[in-house]
Amino acid sequence: MRRSVLDNWIQQKEEIAELNRASIEEMQLKKINALFARVKEKSAYYSYLPGGMDSLADMQAVALLSERQLTANHRQMLLLSQSRVEKVITMYSSATTGQAKRLFFSEEDIEKTVDFFACGLREIATEGDRCLVWMPANAEHSVGALIARALERINVAVFSCSLDETFDALACLVEEKKINCAVAMPFKMLSLMRYADKIGKSLPLKSVLISADSAPPFLKKELDERFSLHVIEHYGLSESGLGGAVECGDKSGMHIRENDLLIEITDEKGNWVRDGQEGEIVLTTLCHEAMPLIRYRTGDKGKISAQACACGSTLKKLQNVRREAVSNEMSPLDAVLFTRDGVLDYRVARQEKRVTIDIVLTDKADREVIEKELEYVILQKGWGVNIEIHWHTEKWRRHAPYYTAKRKIMTE
Ligand SMILES: [Zn+2]
């Protein structure tokens, strides 16, 4: 098995003679001490940080940063003048009662992300390949645009596709342009493969990098076993600068870009849990120029593998990641609906006590059973008491994905 593509990249970039736990952690400690010195010098906000640390374990004594604190203090956390900010990500979340959380990135921060993408994408693409980029790509520094830049850097032809195209248009594009790899959101990829299968098209896709949403085992299994796709999962979030960790050929977890990110798995108090034990993913961006985050609580759950990876990499490997912060609410519904082959897509909306679910089917499904299971989930979660299910069996050939951004329960 080939070693994780991150190994060589980190070794060369950081000029480390041999990559092992001792050399990786020595590099991280050096970067953390430099980071603390830099942020303390530039902003009074960081006066709570210690002057320096003797070991990485000392991080446990540093206060955690909550989403609420980030929202309230993002201006003081910006270390550069506004004129040097290239990209701003504005996010709204339920936890912040409508207040916007802003993340700032410099040109150099963006370049780091593109460089990481160009490395990670080698797990699915190589020179001469033809790659579908099916991610939000409507702005200059959107994730889709950065992925496209990274692919061009490794001489892979890019076919960007908007998220509101129909599955039919996509299947035709992939077939006509002989596209053999893709970067996509997991459930959209599943829907596309099911659609193509249903109309009897055999797509030339061989490998896919999935990101930006939960990817439960049943989904990866179907993409892998039924559609023979080499599936590589990526974990990243806006707060990590979009890139974060990527699977290797062993497909048993995602190796972390440990030269740019310190990921800690912690209990509620911010203490480390043992490797192999689940906890909250807490991240520190070691090198961000504009707005580094120190011990940011992502709200996501996961664990670090306690076993050495079969690929030979000594980079830490994230496993069982659950995107609690973004898509937990969809998971139980996914488990009812997307585990059924005949389901192409669905959306869910909620208005006071009424929950409406639209389901697009390619064939008849066991509707009574599905209805019962959906009712059970909705009542148990307390989302509503009035449940309305709309079955759409006619329009699947003209269907475009319901969600063009993050999948969630719509409330307006
Ligand atoms: Zn590995």
GROMACS .gro file of C-alpha atoms and ligand atoms in nm:
model
  413
    1MET     CA    1   0.000   0.000   0.000
    2ARG     CA    2   0.118   0.349  -0.085
    3ARG     CA    3   0.207   0.569   0.210
    4SER     CA    4  -0.027   0.862   0.280
    5VAL     CA    5   0.041   1.140   0.029
    6LEU     CA    6   0.072   1.380   0.322
    7ASP     CA    7   0.394   1.220   0.446
    8ASN     CA    8   0.625   1.333   0.167
    9TRP     CA    9   0.455   1.668   0.144
   10ILE     CA   10   0.506   1.747   0.514
   11GLN     CA   11   0.856   1.605   0.520
   12GLN     CA   12   0.965   1.824   0.228
   13LYS     CA   13   0.781   2.136   0.331
   14GLU     CA   14   0.903   2.125   0.687
   15GLU     CA   15   1.249   1.991   0.601
   16ILE     CA   16   1.226   1.707   0.848
   17ALA     CA   17   1.484   1.430   0.800
   18GLU     CA   18   1.259   1.155   0.931
   19LEU     CA   19   0.887   1.180   0.999
   20ASN     CA   20   0.796   1.011   1.327
   21ARG     CA   21   0.593   1.105   1.634
   22ALA     CA   22   0.891   1.270   1.804
   23SER     CA   23   0.984   1.487   1.505
   24ILE     CA   24   0.620   1.577   1.431
   25GLU     CA   25   0.552   1.680   1.789
   26GLU     CA   26   0.877   1.873   1.814
   27MET     CA   27   0.772   2.068   1.503
   28GLN     CA   28   0.425   2.134   1.648
   29LEU     CA   29   0.560   2.254   1.982
   30LYS     CA   30   0.795   2.494   1.805
   31LYS     CA   31   0.508   2.627   1.595
   32ILE     CA   32   0.279   2.669   1.896
   33ASN     CA   33   0.537   2.867   2.089
   34ALA     CA   34   0.596   3.089   1.785
   35LEU     CA   35   0.220   3.127   1.741
   36PHE     CA   36   0.163   3.227   2.104
   37ALA     CA   37   0.443   3.486   2.083
   38ARG     CA   38   0.299   3.629   1.760
   39VAL     CA   39  -0.066   3.654   1.869
   40LYS     CA   40   0.025   3.802   2.209
   41GLU     CA   41   0.233   4.068   2.041
   42LYS     CA   42  -0.040   4.161   1.792
   43SER     CA   43  -0.356   4.153   2.002
   44ALA     CA   44  -0.439   4.221   2.365
   45TYR     CA   45  -0.714   3.963   2.334
   46TYR     CA   46  -0.455   3.689   2.377
   47SER     CA   47  -0.318   3.802   2.713
   48TYR     CA   48  -0.467   3.486   2.868
   49LEU     CA   49  -0.214   3.265   2.689
   50PRO     CA   50   0.100   3.139   2.865
   51GLY     CA   51   0.435   3.278   2.749
   52GLY     CA   52   0.563   2.944   2.627
   53MET     CA   53   0.516   2.572   2.669
   54ASP     CA   54   0.757   2.289   2.744
   55SER     CA   55   0.544   2.013   2.596
   56LEU     CA   56   0.231   1.968   2.386
   57ALA     CA   57   0.053   1.827   2.688
   58ASP     CA   58   0.065   2.178   2.840
   59MET     CA   59  -0.202   2.273   2.585
   60GLN     CA   60  -0.456   2.110   2.815
   61ALA     CA   61  -0.417   2.402   3.055
   62VAL     CA   62  -0.499   2.658   2.783
   63ALA     CA   63  -0.862   2.778   2.776
   64LEU     CA   64  -1.086   2.637   2.506
   65LEU     CA   65  -1.237   2.874   2.250
   66SER     CA   66  -1.611   2.836   2.199
   67GLU     CA   67  -1.809   2.934   1.892
   68ARG     CA   68  -1.978   3.200   2.102
   69GLN     CA   69  -1.645   3.354   2.203
   70LEU     CA   70  -1.527   3.344   1.845
   71THR     CA   71  -1.840   3.524   1.731
   72ALA     CA   72  -1.810   3.791   1.997
   73ASN     CA   73  -1.435   3.852   1.953
   74HIS     CA   74  -1.357   3.796   1.588
   75ARG     CA   75  -1.243   4.156   1.535
   76GLN     CA   76  -0.984   4.139   1.814
   77MET     CA   77  -0.870   3.802   1.683
   78LEU     CA   78  -0.784   3.941   1.340
   79LEU     CA   79  -0.408   4.000   1.336
   80LEU     CA   80  -0.380   4.180   1.001
   81SER     CA   81  -0.516   4.504   0.864
   82GLN     CA   82  -0.846   4.462   0.677
   83SER     CA   83  -0.671   4.549   0.351
   84ARG     CA   84  -0.467   4.231   0.370
   85VAL     CA   85  -0.770   4.010   0.420
   86GLU     CA   86  -0.840   3.817   0.099
   87LYS     CA   87  -1.129   3.603   0.207
   88VAL     CA   88  -1.397   3.636   0.472
   89ILE     CA   89  -1.624   3.348   0.560
   90THR     CA   90  -1.940   3.458   0.736
   91MET     CA   91  -2.137   3.187   0.912
   92TYR     CA   92  -2.459   3.188   1.104
   93SER     CA   93  -2.541   2.915   1.346
   94SER     CA   94  -2.814   2.828   1.588
   95ALA     CA   95  -2.577   2.862   1.880
   96THR     CA   96  -2.511   3.226   1.803
   97THR     CA   97  -2.872   3.345   1.787
   98GLY     CA   98  -2.839   3.499   1.446
   99GLN     CA   99  -2.513   3.678   1.515
  100ALA     CA  100  -2.256   3.625   1.243
  101LYS     CA  101  -1.929   3.450   1.304
  102ARG     CA  102  -1.654   3.576   1.077
  103LEU     CA  103  -1.335   3.404   0.975
  104PHE     CA  104  -1.058   3.596   0.801
  105PHE     CA  105  -0.793   3.459   0.566
  106SER     CA  106  -0.493   3.620   0.400
  107GLU     CA  107  -0.361   3.533   0.056
  108GLU     CA  108  -0.093   3.323   0.224
  109ASP     CA  109  -0.357   3.134   0.427
  110ILE     CA  110  -0.547   3.054   0.107
  111GLU     CA  111  -0.228   2.943  -0.064
  112LYS     CA  112  -0.164   2.698   0.222
  113THR     CA  113  -0.508   2.548   0.168
  114VAL     CA  114  -0.458   2.514  -0.209
  115ASP     CA  115  -0.119   2.354  -0.148
  116PHE     CA  116  -0.275   2.104   0.094
  117PHE     CA  117  -0.559   2.030  -0.151
  118ALA     CA  118  -0.306   1.971  -0.431
  119CYS     CA  119  -0.141   1.716  -0.205
  120GLY     CA  120  -0.455   1.546  -0.070
  121LEU     CA  121  -0.617   1.521  -0.413
  122ARG     CA  122  -0.335   1.293  -0.524
  123GLU     CA  123  -0.517   1.022  -0.332
  124ILE     CA  124  -0.783   1.024  -0.606
  125ALA     CA  125  -0.626   1.189  -0.911
  126THR     CA  126  -0.304   1.190  -1.103
  127GLU     CA  127  -0.164   1.382  -1.400
  128GLY     CA  128  -0.386   1.351  -1.705
  129ASP     CA  129  -0.701   1.259  -1.511
  130ARG     CA  130  -1.030   1.440  -1.563
  131CYS     CA  131  -1.203   1.552  -1.245
  132LEU     CA  132  -1.554   1.670  -1.172
  133VAL     CA  133  -1.564   1.945  -0.909
  134TRP     CA  134  -1.913   1.942  -0.771
  135MET     CA  135  -1.882   2.176  -0.475
  136PRO     CA  136  -1.991   2.535  -0.407
  137ALA     CA  137  -1.787   2.734  -0.659
  138ASN     CA  138  -1.963   3.064  -0.709
  139ALA     CA  139  -1.700   3.296  -0.562
  140GLU     CA  140  -1.333   3.357  -0.631
  141HIS     CA  141  -1.212   3.182  -0.315
  142SER     CA  142  -1.500   2.938  -0.271
  143VAL     CA  143  -1.408   2.583  -0.183
  144GLY     CA  144  -1.484   2.464  -0.536
  145ALA     CA  145  -1.261   2.734  -0.685
  146LEU     CA  146  -0.974   2.642  -0.453
  147ILE     CA  147  -1.010   2.274  -0.539
  148ALA     CA  148  -1.005   2.360  -0.909
  149ARG     CA  149  -0.686   2.562  -0.858
  150ALA     CA  150  -0.527   2.270  -0.675
  151LEU     CA  151  -0.621   2.020  -0.946
  152GLU     CA  152  -0.477   2.241  -1.220
  153ARG     CA  153  -0.156   2.253  -1.022
  154ILE     CA  154  -0.124   1.873  -1.044
  155ASN     CA  155  -0.220   1.877  -1.415
  156VAL     CA  156  -0.567   1.733  -1.377
  157ALA     CA  157  -0.839   1.865  -1.611
  158VAL     CA  158  -1.120   2.033  -1.418
  159PHE     CA  159  -1.491   2.016  -1.495
  160SER     CA  160  -1.675   2.236  -1.248
  161CYS     CA  161  -2.044   2.185  -1.218
  162SER     CA  162  -2.302   2.396  -1.045
  163LEU     CA  163  -2.494   2.242  -0.757
  164ASP     CA  164  -2.832   2.311  -0.914
  165GLU     CA  165  -2.776   2.102  -1.229
  166THR     CA  166  -3.003   1.801  -1.272
  167PHE     CA  167  -2.861   1.454  -1.208
  168ASP     CA  168  -2.930   1.384  -1.572
  169ALA     CA  169  -2.717   1.676  -1.692
  170LEU     CA  170  -2.439   1.565  -1.462
  171ALA     CA  171  -2.448   1.203  -1.571
  172CYS     CA  172  -2.432   1.319  -1.936
  173LEU     CA  173  -2.142   1.553  -1.863
  174VAL     CA  174  -1.945   1.279  -1.685
  175GLU     CA  175  -2.008   1.036  -1.969
  176GLU     CA  176  -1.938   1.277  -2.256
  177LYS     CA  177  -1.625   1.430  -2.107
  178LYS     CA  178  -1.493   1.092  -1.991
  179ILE     CA  179  -1.454   1.224  -1.636
  180ASN     CA  180  -1.283   0.961  -1.424
  181CYS     CA  181  -1.269   1.117  -1.077
  182ALA     CA  182  -1.473   1.359  -0.867
  183VAL     CA  183  -1.479   1.581  -0.563
  184ALA     CA  184  -1.830   1.595  -0.424
  185MET     CA  185  -2.049   1.595  -0.119
  186PRO     CA  186  -2.120   1.237  -0.007
  187PHE     CA  187  -2.498   1.214  -0.047
  188LYS     CA  188  -2.498   1.400  -0.378
  189MET     CA  189  -2.245   1.150  -0.508
  190LEU     CA  190  -2.464   0.863  -0.393
  191SER     CA  191  -2.768   1.014  -0.565
  192LEU     CA  192  -2.577   1.066  -0.891
  193MET     CA  193  -2.454   0.707  -0.897
  194ARG     CA  194  -2.803   0.575  -0.823
  195TYR     CA  195  -2.950   0.794  -1.093
  196ALA     CA  196  -2.700   0.681  -1.357
  197ASP     CA  197  -2.755   0.320  -1.259
  198LYS     CA  198  -3.130   0.359  -1.287
  199ILE     CA  199  -3.112   0.493  -1.641
  200GLY     CA  200  -2.860   0.227  -1.738
  201LYS     CA  201  -2.558   0.455  -1.780
  202SER     CA  202  -2.225   0.318  -1.673
  203LEU     CA  203  -2.021   0.622  -1.569
  204PRO     CA  204  -1.642   0.622  -1.623
  205LEU     CA  205  -1.583   0.744  -1.265
  206LYS     CA  206  -1.317   0.547  -1.077
  207SER     CA  207  -1.243   0.751  -0.767
  208VAL     CA  208  -1.408   1.018  -0.559
  209LEU     CA  209  -1.310   1.245  -0.275
  210ILE     CA  210  -1.606   1.314  -0.049
  211SER     CA  211  -1.619   1.606   0.190
  212ALA     CA  212  -1.833   1.875   0.355
  213ASP     CA  213  -2.098   1.646   0.503
  214SER     CA  214  -2.126   1.329   0.710
  215ALA     CA  215  -2.035   1.009   0.528
  216PRO     CA  216  -2.190   0.717   0.718
  217PRO     CA  217  -2.052   0.365   0.662
  218PHE     CA  218  -2.357   0.251   0.457
  219LEU     CA  219  -2.292   0.530   0.207
  220LYS     CA  220  -1.922   0.454   0.163
  221LYS     CA  221  -2.002   0.085   0.134
  222GLU     CA  222  -2.252   0.141  -0.145
  223LEU     CA  223  -2.019   0.373  -0.339
  224ASP     CA  224  -1.737   0.124  -0.298
  225GLU     CA  225  -1.905  -0.213  -0.340
  226ARG     CA  226  -2.199  -0.142  -0.565
  227PHE     CA  227  -2.043   0.127  -0.783
  228SER     CA  228  -1.677   0.018  -0.755
  229LEU     CA  229  -1.555   0.365  -0.663
  230HIS     CA  230  -1.229   0.427  -0.480
  231VAL     CA  231  -1.373   0.649  -0.205
  232ILE     CA  232  -1.149   0.882  -0.009
  233GLU     CA  233  -1.295   1.090   0.269
  234HIS     CA  234  -1.175   1.434   0.366
  235TYR     CA  235  -1.246   1.623   0.687
  236GLY     CA  236  -1.219   1.996   0.692
  237LEU     CA  237  -1.417   2.293   0.808
  238SER     CA  238  -1.415   2.663   0.746
  239GLU     CA  239  -1.240   2.715   1.079
  240SER     CA  240  -0.951   2.488   0.975
  241GLY     CA  241  -0.910   2.684   0.651
  242LEU     CA  242  -1.128   2.428   0.467
  243GLY     CA  243  -0.860   2.158   0.452
  244GLY     CA  244  -0.802   1.927   0.747
  245ALA     CA  245  -0.743   1.555   0.716
  246VAL     CA  246  -0.757   1.303   0.436
  247GLU     CA  247  -0.781   0.926   0.410
  248CYS     CA  248  -0.499   0.712   0.275
  249GLY     CA  249  -0.535   0.388   0.080
  250ASP     CA  250  -0.603   0.197   0.402
  251LYS     CA  251  -0.934   0.385   0.432
  252SER     CA  252  -0.949   0.344   0.805
  253GLY     CA  253  -0.936   0.708   0.902
  254MET     CA  254  -0.808   1.045   0.787
  255HIS     CA  255  -0.446   1.151   0.835
  256ILE     CA  256  -0.423   1.503   0.976
  257ARG     CA  257  -0.214   1.777   0.813
  258GLU     CA  258  -0.022   1.804   1.136
  259ASN     CA  259   0.218   2.069   1.010
  260ASP     CA  260  -0.067   2.321   0.992
  261LEU     CA  261  -0.314   2.184   1.243
  262LEU     CA  262  -0.301   2.059   1.596
  263ILE     CA  263  -0.604   1.843   1.658
  264GLU     CA  264  -0.679   1.740   2.013
  265ILE     CA  265  -0.955   1.502   2.117
  266THR     CA  266  -1.083   1.625   2.450
  267ASP     CA  267  -1.340   1.573   2.720
  268GLU     CA  268  -1.576   1.853   2.827
  269LYS     CA  269  -1.305   2.022   3.034
  270GLY     CA  270  -1.049   2.026   2.755
  271ASN     CA  271  -0.838   1.739   2.886
  272TRP     CA  272  -0.709   1.486   2.636
  273VAL     CA  273  -0.879   1.150   2.613
  274ARG     CA  274  -0.676   0.840   2.528
  275ASP     CA  275  -0.615   0.746   2.166
  276GLY     CA  276  -0.900   0.526   2.052
  277GLN     CA  277  -1.145   0.701   2.282
  278GLU     CA  278  -1.408   0.937   2.147
  279GLY     CA  279  -1.423   1.305   2.236
  280GLU     CA  280  -1.466   1.651   2.090
  281ILE     CA  281  -1.241   1.762   1.807
  282VAL     CA  282  -1.056   2.073   1.922
  283LEU     CA  283  -0.836   2.247   1.671
  284THR     CA  284  -0.550   2.493   1.665
  285THR     CA  285  -0.442   2.641   1.334
  286LEU     CA  286  -0.066   2.659   1.376
  287CYS     CA  287   0.023   2.876   1.079
  288HIS     CA  288  -0.271   3.093   0.986
  289GLU     CA  289  -0.158   3.447   0.930
  290ALA     CA  290  -0.482   3.645   0.945
  291MET     CA  291  -0.678   3.478   1.222
  292PRO     CA  292  -0.530   3.173   1.387
  293LEU     CA  293  -0.764   2.981   1.617
  294ILE     CA  294  -0.632   2.841   1.942
  295ARG     CA  295  -0.809   2.539   2.091
  296TYR     CA  296  -1.132   2.599   1.900
  297ARG     CA  297  -1.417   2.364   1.995
  298THR     CA  298  -1.552   2.239   1.664
  299GLY     CA  299  -1.854   2.066   1.817
  300ASP     CA  300  -1.763   1.763   1.603
  301LYS     CA  301  -1.692   1.427   1.763
  302GLY     CA  302  -1.424   1.177   1.669
  303LYS     CA  303  -1.125   0.980   1.790
  304ILE     CA  304  -0.758   0.935   1.709
  305SER     CA  305  -0.665   0.585   1.599
  306ALA     CA  306  -0.475   0.395   1.864
  307GLN     CA  307  -0.319   0.165   1.605
  308ALA     CA  308  -0.037   0.232   1.363
  309CYS     CA  309  -0.167   0.278   1.008
  310ALA     CA  310  -0.111   0.000   0.756
  311CYS     CA  311   0.014   0.261   0.507
  312GLY     CA  312   0.316   0.327   0.730
  313SER     CA  313   0.240   0.692   0.800
  314THR     CA  314   0.299   0.816   1.152
  315LEU     CA  315   0.065   1.111   1.108
  316LYS     CA  316  -0.230   1.096   1.346
  317LYS     CA  317  -0.541   0.946   1.200
  318LEU     CA  318  -0.893   1.076   1.275
  319GLN     CA  319  -1.167   0.816   1.290
  320ASN     CA  320  -1.545   0.799   1.333
  321VAL     CA  321  -1.591   1.169   1.274
  322ARG     CA  322  -1.945   1.288   1.334
  323ARG     CA  323  -2.021   1.634   1.207
  324GLU     CA  324  -2.236   1.719   1.506
  325ALA     CA  325  -2.202   2.088   1.443
  326VAL     CA  326  -2.343   2.084   1.093
  327SER     CA  327  -2.555   1.788   1.010
  328ASN     CA  328  -2.648   1.581   1.309
  329GLU     CA  329  -3.015   1.654   1.253
  330MET     CA  330  -3.011   1.487   0.912
  331SER     CA  331  -2.835   1.167   1.019
  332PRO     CA  332  -3.135   0.979   1.159
  333LEU     CA  333  -3.340   1.074   0.853
  334ASP     CA  334  -3.054   0.968   0.621
  335ALA     CA  335  -3.049   0.634   0.799
  336VAL     CA  336  -3.418   0.582   0.721
  337LEU     CA  337  -3.423   0.722   0.368
  338PHE     CA  338  -3.085   0.690   0.197
  339THR     CA  339  -3.041   0.331   0.310
  340ARG     CA  340  -3.323   0.256   0.063
  341ASP     CA  341  -3.205   0.206  -0.290
  342GLY     CA  342  -3.514   0.361  -0.447
  343VAL     CA  343  -3.463   0.696  -0.272
  344LEU     CA  344  -3.289   0.948  -0.495
  345ASP     CA  345  -3.315   1.258  -0.278
  346TYR     CA  346  -3.519   1.420  -0.003
  347ARG     CA  347  -3.565   1.746   0.182
  348VAL     CA  348  -3.726   1.831   0.509
  349ALA     CA  349  -3.890   2.150   0.629
  350ARG     CA  350  -4.034   2.243   0.963
  351GLN     CA  351  -4.285   2.508   1.055
  352GLU     CA  352  -4.382   2.517   1.418
  353LYS     CA  353  -4.517   2.166   1.484
  354ARG     CA  354  -4.554   2.068   1.119
  355VAL     CA  355  -4.279   1.869   0.949
  356THR     CA  356  -4.293   1.825   0.573
  357ILE     CA  357  -4.073   1.574   0.392
  358ASP     CA  358  -4.042   1.559   0.015
  359ILE     CA  359  -3.900   1.231  -0.111
  360VAL     CA  360  -3.794   1.165  -0.469
  361LEU     CA  361  -3.818   0.797  -0.562
  362THR     CA  362  -3.696   0.611  -0.868
  363ASP     CA  363  -3.916   0.312  -0.796
  364LYS     CA  364  -4.181   0.210  -0.554
  365ALA     CA  365  -4.054   0.179  -0.204
  366ASP     CA  366  -4.210   0.026   0.102
  367ARG     CA  367  -4.386   0.349   0.189
  368GLU     CA  368  -4.575   0.230   0.493
  369VAL     CA  369  -4.261   0.109   0.665
  370ILE     CA  370  -4.068   0.424   0.572
  371GLU     CA  371  -4.352   0.643   0.701
  372LYS     CA  372  -4.356   0.464   1.033
  373GLU     CA  373  -3.980   0.495   1.072
  374LEU     CA  374  -3.985   0.865   0.984
  375GLU     CA  375  -4.265   0.931   1.228
  376TYR     CA  376  -4.070   0.754   1.498
  377VAL     CA  377  -3.760   0.971   1.439
  378ILE     CA  378  -3.957   1.296   1.421
  379LEU     CA  379  -4.162   1.231   1.734
  380GLN     CA  380  -3.862   1.106   1.926
  381LYS     CA  381  -3.660   1.414   1.834
  382GLY     CA  382  -3.955   1.637   1.924
  383TRP     CA  383  -3.940   1.809   1.585
  384GLY     CA  384  -4.315   1.805   1.535
  385VAL     CA  385  -4.642   1.618   1.572
  386ASN     CA  386  -4.793   1.697   1.236
  387ILE     CA  387  -4.604   1.501   0.972
  388GLU     CA  388  -4.667   1.534   0.604
  389ILE     CA  389  -4.484   1.317   0.352
  390HIS     CA  390  -4.487   1.393  -0.019
  391TRP     CA  391  -4.378   1.112  -0.247
  392HIS     CA  392  -4.246   1.214  -0.587
  393THR     CA  393  -4.224   0.926  -0.827
  394GLU     CA  394  -4.272   1.101  -1.158
  395LYS     CA  395  -4.011   1.373  -1.169
  396TRP     CA  396  -3.690   1.190  -1.083
  397ARG     CA  397  -3.552   1.214  -1.438
  398ARG     CA  398  -3.569   1.593  -1.422
  399HIS     CA  399  -3.463   1.624  -1.062
  400ALA     CA  400  -3.183   1.853  -0.942
  401PRO     CA  401  -3.051   1.811  -0.585
  402TYR     CA  402  -3.284   1.970  -0.332
  403TYR     CA  403  -2.997   2.113  -0.131
  404THR     CA  404  -2.742   2.335  -0.300
  405ALA     CA  405  -2.564   2.413   0.027
  406LYS     CA  406  -2.546   2.233   0.359
  407ARG     CA  407  -2.825   1.982   0.413
  408LYS     CA  408  -3.039   2.072   0.709
  409ILE     CA  409  -3.398   2.100   0.823
  410MET     CA  410  -3.534   2.410   0.656
  411THR     CA  411  -3.727   2.635   0.889
  412GLU     CA  412  -3.852   2.914   0.663
  413ZN      ZN  413  -0.256   0.561   0.645
   0.00000   0.00000   0.00000
